[in-house]
Coordinates of C-alpha atoms in Angstrom, one line a residue:
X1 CA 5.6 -9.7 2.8
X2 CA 3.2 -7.4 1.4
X3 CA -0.8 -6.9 3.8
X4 CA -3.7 -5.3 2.4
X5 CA -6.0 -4.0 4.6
X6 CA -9.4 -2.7 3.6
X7 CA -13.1 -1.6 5.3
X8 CA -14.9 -2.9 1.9
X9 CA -18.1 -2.1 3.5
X10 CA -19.7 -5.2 2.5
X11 CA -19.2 -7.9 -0.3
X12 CA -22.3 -8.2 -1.6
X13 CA -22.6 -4.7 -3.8
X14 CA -21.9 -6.0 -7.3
X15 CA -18.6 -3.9 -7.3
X16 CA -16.7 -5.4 -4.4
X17 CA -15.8 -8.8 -5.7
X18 CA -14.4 -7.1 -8.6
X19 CA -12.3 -4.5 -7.0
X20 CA -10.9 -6.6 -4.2
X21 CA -10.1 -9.1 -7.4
X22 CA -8.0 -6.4 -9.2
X23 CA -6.8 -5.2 -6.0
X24 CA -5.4 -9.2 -5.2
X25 CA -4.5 -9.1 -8.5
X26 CA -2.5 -5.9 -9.2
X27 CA -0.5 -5.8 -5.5
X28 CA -0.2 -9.4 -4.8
X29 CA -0.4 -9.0 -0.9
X30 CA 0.7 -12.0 0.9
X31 CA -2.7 -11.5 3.8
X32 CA -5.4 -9.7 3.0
X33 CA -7.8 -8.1 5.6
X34 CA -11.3 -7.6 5.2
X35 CA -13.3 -5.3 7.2
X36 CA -16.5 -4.8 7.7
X37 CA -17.3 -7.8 5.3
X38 CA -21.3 -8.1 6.0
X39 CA -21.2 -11.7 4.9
X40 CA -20.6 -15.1 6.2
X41 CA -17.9 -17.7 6.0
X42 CA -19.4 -19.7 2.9
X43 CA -18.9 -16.2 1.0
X44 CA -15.9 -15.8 2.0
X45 CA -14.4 -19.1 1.2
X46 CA -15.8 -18.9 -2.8
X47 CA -14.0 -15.3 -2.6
X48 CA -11.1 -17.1 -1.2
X49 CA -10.5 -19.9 -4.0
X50 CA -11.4 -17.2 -6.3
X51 CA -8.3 -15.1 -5.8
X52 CA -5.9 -18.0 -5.2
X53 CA -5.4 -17.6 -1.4
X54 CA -4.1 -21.1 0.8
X55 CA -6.6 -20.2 3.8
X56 CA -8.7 -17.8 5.5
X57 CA -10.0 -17.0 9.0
X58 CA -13.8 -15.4 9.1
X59 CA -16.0 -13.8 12.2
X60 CA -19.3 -14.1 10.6
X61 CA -21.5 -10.7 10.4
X62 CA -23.2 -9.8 13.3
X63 CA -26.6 -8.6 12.8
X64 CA -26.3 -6.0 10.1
X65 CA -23.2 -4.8 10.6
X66 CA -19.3 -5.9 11.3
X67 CA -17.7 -9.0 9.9
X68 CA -14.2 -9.6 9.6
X69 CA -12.2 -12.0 7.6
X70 CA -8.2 -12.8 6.6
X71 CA -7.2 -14.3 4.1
X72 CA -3.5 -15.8 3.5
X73 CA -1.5 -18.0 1.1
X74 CA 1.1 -19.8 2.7
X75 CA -0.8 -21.6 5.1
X76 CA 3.0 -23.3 7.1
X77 CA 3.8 -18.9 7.9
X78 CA 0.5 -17.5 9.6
X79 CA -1.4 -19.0 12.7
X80 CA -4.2 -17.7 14.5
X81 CA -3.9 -16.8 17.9
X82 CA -6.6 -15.6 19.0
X83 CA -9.9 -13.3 17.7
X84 CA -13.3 -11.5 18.9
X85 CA -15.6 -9.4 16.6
X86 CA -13.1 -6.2 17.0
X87 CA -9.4 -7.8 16.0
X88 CA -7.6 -11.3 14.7
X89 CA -4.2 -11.9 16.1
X90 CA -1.8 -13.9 13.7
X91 CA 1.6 -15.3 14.5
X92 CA 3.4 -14.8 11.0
X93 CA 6.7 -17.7 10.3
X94 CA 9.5 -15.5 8.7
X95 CA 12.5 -17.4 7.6
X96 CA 14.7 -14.6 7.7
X97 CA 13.0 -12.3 10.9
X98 CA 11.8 -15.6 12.8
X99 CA 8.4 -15.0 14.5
X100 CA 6.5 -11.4 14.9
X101 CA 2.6 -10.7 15.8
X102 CA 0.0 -9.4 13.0
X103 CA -3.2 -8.0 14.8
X104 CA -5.8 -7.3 12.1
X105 CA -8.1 -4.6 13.9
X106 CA -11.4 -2.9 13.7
X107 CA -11.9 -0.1 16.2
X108 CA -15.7 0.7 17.9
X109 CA -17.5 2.7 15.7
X110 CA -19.0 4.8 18.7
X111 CA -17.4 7.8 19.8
X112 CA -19.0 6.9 23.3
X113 CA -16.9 3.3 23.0
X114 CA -13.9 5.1 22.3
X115 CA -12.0 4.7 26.0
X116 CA -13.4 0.8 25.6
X117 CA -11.1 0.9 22.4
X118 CA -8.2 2.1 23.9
X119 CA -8.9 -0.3 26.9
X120 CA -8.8 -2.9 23.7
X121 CA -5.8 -1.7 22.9
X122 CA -4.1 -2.4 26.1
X123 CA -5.1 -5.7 26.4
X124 CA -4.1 -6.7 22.7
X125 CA -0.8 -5.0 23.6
X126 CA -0.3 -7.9 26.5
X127 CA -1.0 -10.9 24.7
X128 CA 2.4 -11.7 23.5
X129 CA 5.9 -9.9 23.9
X130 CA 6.5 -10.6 19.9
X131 CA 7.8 -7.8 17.6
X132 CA 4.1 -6.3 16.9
X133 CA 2.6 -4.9 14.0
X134 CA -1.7 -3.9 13.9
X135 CA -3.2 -2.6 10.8
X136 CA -6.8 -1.6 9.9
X137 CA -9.4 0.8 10.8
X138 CA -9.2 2.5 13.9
X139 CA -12.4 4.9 13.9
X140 CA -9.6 7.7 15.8
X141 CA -7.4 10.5 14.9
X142 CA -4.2 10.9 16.5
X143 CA -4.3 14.4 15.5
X144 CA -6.2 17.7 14.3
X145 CA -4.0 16.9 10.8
X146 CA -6.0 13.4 10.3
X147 CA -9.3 15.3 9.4
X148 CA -10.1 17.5 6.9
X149 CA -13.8 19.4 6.6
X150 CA -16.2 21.2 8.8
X151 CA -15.7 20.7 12.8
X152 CA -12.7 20.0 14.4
X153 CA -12.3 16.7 16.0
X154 CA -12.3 16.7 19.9
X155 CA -9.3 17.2 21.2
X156 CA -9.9 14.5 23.9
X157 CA -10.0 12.1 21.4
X158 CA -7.0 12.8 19.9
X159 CA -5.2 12.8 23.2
X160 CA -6.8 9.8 24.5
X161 CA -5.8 7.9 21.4
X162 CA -2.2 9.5 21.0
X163 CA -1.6 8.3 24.7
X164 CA -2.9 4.7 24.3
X165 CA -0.4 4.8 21.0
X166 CA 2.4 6.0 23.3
X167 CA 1.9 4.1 26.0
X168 CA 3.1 1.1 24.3
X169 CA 5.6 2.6 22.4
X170 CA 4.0 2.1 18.9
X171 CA 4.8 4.0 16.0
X172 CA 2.5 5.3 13.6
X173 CA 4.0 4.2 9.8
X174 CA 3.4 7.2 7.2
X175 CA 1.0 7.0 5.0
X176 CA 1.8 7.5 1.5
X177 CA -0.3 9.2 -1.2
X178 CA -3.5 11.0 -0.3
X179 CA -3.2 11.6 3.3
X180 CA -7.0 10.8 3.9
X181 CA -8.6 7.1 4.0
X182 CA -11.7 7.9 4.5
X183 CA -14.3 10.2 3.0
X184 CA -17.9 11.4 3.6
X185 CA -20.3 13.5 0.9
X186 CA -18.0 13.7 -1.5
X187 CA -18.5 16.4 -4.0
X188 CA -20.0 18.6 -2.0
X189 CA -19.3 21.7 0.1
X190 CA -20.1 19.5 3.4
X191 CA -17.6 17.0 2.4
X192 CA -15.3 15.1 5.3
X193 CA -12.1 13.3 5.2
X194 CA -10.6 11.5 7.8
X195 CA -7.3 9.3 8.1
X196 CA -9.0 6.4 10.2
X197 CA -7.1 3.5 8.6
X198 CA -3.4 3.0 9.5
X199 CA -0.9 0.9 10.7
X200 CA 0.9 1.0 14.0
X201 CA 4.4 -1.0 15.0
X202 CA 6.5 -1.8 18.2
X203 CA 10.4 -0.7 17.8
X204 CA 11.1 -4.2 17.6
X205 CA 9.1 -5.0 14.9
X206 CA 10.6 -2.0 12.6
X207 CA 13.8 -3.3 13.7
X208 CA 13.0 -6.1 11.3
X209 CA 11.2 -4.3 9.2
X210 CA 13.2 -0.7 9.2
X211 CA 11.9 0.0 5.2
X212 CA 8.6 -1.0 5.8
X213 CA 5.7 1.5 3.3
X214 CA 2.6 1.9 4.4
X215 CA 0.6 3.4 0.5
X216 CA -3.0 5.1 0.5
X217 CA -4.7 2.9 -2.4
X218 CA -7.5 4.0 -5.2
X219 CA -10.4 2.3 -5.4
X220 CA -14.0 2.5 -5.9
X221 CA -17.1 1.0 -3.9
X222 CA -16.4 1.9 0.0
X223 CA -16.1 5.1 1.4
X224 CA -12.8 3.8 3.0
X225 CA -9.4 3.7 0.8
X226 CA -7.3 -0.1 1.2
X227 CA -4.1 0.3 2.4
X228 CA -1.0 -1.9 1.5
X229 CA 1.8 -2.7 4.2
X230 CA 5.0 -3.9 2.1
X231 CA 7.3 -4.8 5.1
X232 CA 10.3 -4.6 2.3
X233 CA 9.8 -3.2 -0.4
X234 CA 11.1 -4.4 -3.3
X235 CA 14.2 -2.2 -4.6
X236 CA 13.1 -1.0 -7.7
X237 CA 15.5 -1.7 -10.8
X238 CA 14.9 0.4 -14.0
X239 CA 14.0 -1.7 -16.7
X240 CA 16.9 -2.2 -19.6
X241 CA 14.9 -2.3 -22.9
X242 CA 16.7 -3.6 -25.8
X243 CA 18.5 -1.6 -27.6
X244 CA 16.9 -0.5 -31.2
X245 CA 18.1 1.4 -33.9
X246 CA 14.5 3.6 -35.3
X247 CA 14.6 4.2 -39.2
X248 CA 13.8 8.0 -38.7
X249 CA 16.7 8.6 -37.4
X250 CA 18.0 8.6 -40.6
X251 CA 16.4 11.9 -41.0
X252 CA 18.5 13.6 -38.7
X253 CA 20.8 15.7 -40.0
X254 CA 23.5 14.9 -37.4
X255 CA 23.1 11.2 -37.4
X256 CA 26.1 10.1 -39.2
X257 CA 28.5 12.3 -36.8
X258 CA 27.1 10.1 -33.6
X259 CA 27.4 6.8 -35.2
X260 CA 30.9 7.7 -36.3
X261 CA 32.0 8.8 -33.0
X262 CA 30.2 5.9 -31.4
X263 CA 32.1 2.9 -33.2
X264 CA 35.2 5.0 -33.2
X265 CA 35.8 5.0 -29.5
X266 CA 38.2 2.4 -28.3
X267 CA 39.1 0.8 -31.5
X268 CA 41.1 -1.6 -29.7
X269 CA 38.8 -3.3 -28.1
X270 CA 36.4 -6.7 -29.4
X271 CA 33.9 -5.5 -31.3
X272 CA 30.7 -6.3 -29.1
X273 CA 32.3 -3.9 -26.8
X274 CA 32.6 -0.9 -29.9
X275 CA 28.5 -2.2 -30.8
X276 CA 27.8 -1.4 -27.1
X277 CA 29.2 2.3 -27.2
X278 CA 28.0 2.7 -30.0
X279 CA 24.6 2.2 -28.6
X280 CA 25.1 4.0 -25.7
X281 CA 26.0 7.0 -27.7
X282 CA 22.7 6.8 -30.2
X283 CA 20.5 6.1 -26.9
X284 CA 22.3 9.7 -25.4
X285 CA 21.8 11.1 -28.7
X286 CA 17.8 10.4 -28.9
X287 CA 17.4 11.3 -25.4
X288 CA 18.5 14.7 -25.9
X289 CA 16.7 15.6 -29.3
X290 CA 13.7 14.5 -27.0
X291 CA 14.1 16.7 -24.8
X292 CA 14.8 19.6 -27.4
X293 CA 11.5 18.4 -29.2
X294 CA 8.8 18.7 -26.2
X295 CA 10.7 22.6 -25.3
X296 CA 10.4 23.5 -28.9
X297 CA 6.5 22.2 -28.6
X298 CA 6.0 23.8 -25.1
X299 CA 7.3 27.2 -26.2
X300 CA 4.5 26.8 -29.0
X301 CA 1.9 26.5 -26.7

């Protein structure tokens, strides 16, 4: 199961609906998890049917900011729980792991609503005894090492954060790729990045889920990057091309000694197993002079 979480800041900007569509498109996530959506359910349901998802769950924008929405597509595996304008909480069906919590959360904004965030926290944490799993933006830094740029983030806040985290034993998932998700004035000499977005799990959620990547994504639009939960990643098998024999070979002087030793080599055996070496051999053979090519054009440079 792959979840993509993401502060679009707003739908309506005439670049959103197309980068969440490639986003859908390119990733498949199983949920996705819209923050921040500035829009109402009708909107969301057109950009539901749009991308192909079974169902979605909307908070409506409040005033001119917040919104949430999450969007699914096998309707029998995610349930929801229960919701206020800050967090959704999902019961997710696995056939294999059996039944685990999703929270889909949006921390206060405020740095002087930060202790009513971890309070949040807590409660959330008590709802259900479920392996649990949150993921969004949390608007807090566990540490100095989540911001980068001009003033240092208060220390307070980075302890008062790291101790809610703690005190329920969750575990910050790395983040892979750019170690920011968030930036501010980009391009200039003020510039700010910040790692607000993440995703936190119980041990006995990533006791189902022990492989489970959490990757920084690249889009356009919001100041905030989407991130991308895969709770098991797909293995990833090299692709086998077909083999082809390339008529410039021919050119090479040394050609005719590889295909000789190629279909020479266990003469005994059928001959789709000599055809095979053979290959093998020619596929060696290209690789190297390859290699030998791009050091002879290097050393040029």
């Amino acid at each position: 199961m792959k979840i993509l979480s993401w502060n679009c800041r707003g739908l309506s900007s005439p670049r959103a609906i197309p980068n969440l569509r490639k986003l859908a498109h390119t990733h498949q996530p199983d949920i996705i998890f819209l923050s921040e959506t500035l829009t109402k359910t009708c909107k969301l349901e057109s950009i539901r049917v749009g991308l192909k998802f079974t169902a979605c769950f909307v908070i409506d924008v409040d005033g001119r900011s917040g919104g949430l929405a999450v969007l699914w597509k096998n309707s029998n595996k995610c349930s929801v729980q229960n919701f206020t304008h800050n967090f959704i909480n999902i019961h997710v069906k696995d056939d294999n792991k059996g039944e685990w919590r999703l929270t889909c959360y949006y921390g206060y904004p405020e740095r002087n609503r930060r202790r009513q965030a971890w309070d949040m926290l807590r409660e959330i944490s008590s709802m259900s005894s479920l392996p649990w799993c949150i993921i969004g933006d949390f608007n807090d830094m566990l540490s100095q090492q989540d911001k980068h740029g001009i003033h240092p983030h208060p220390n307070w806040l980075c302890n008062g954060f790291r101790d809610t985290v703690s005190d329920y034993n969750l575990v910050d998932i790395p983040l892979e790729g750019h170690q920011y998700t968030w930036v501010m004035s980009r391009g200039t000499d003020r510039m700010v990045e910040e790692r607000l977005d993440r995703a936190l799990a119980n041990t006995s959620w990533l006791e189902l889920s022990p492989s489970a990547k959490l990757v920084n994504l690249i889009t356009t639009h919001s100041d905030h990057s989407p991130i991308l939960l895969s709770c098991d990643p797909a293995l990833q098998y090299r692709r086998h091309h077909a083999f082809r024999f390339e008529n410039c070979w021919l050119e090479e002087e040394d050609i005719e000694d590889v295909v000789r030793h190629g279909w020479q080599q266990e003469r005994a055996c059928d001959v789709t197993h000599q055809i095979s070496n053979y290959a093998k051999d020619l596929e060696k053979w290209n690789n190297r002079n390859r290699r030998r090519r791009k050091e002879e054009i290097d050393s040029h440079k």
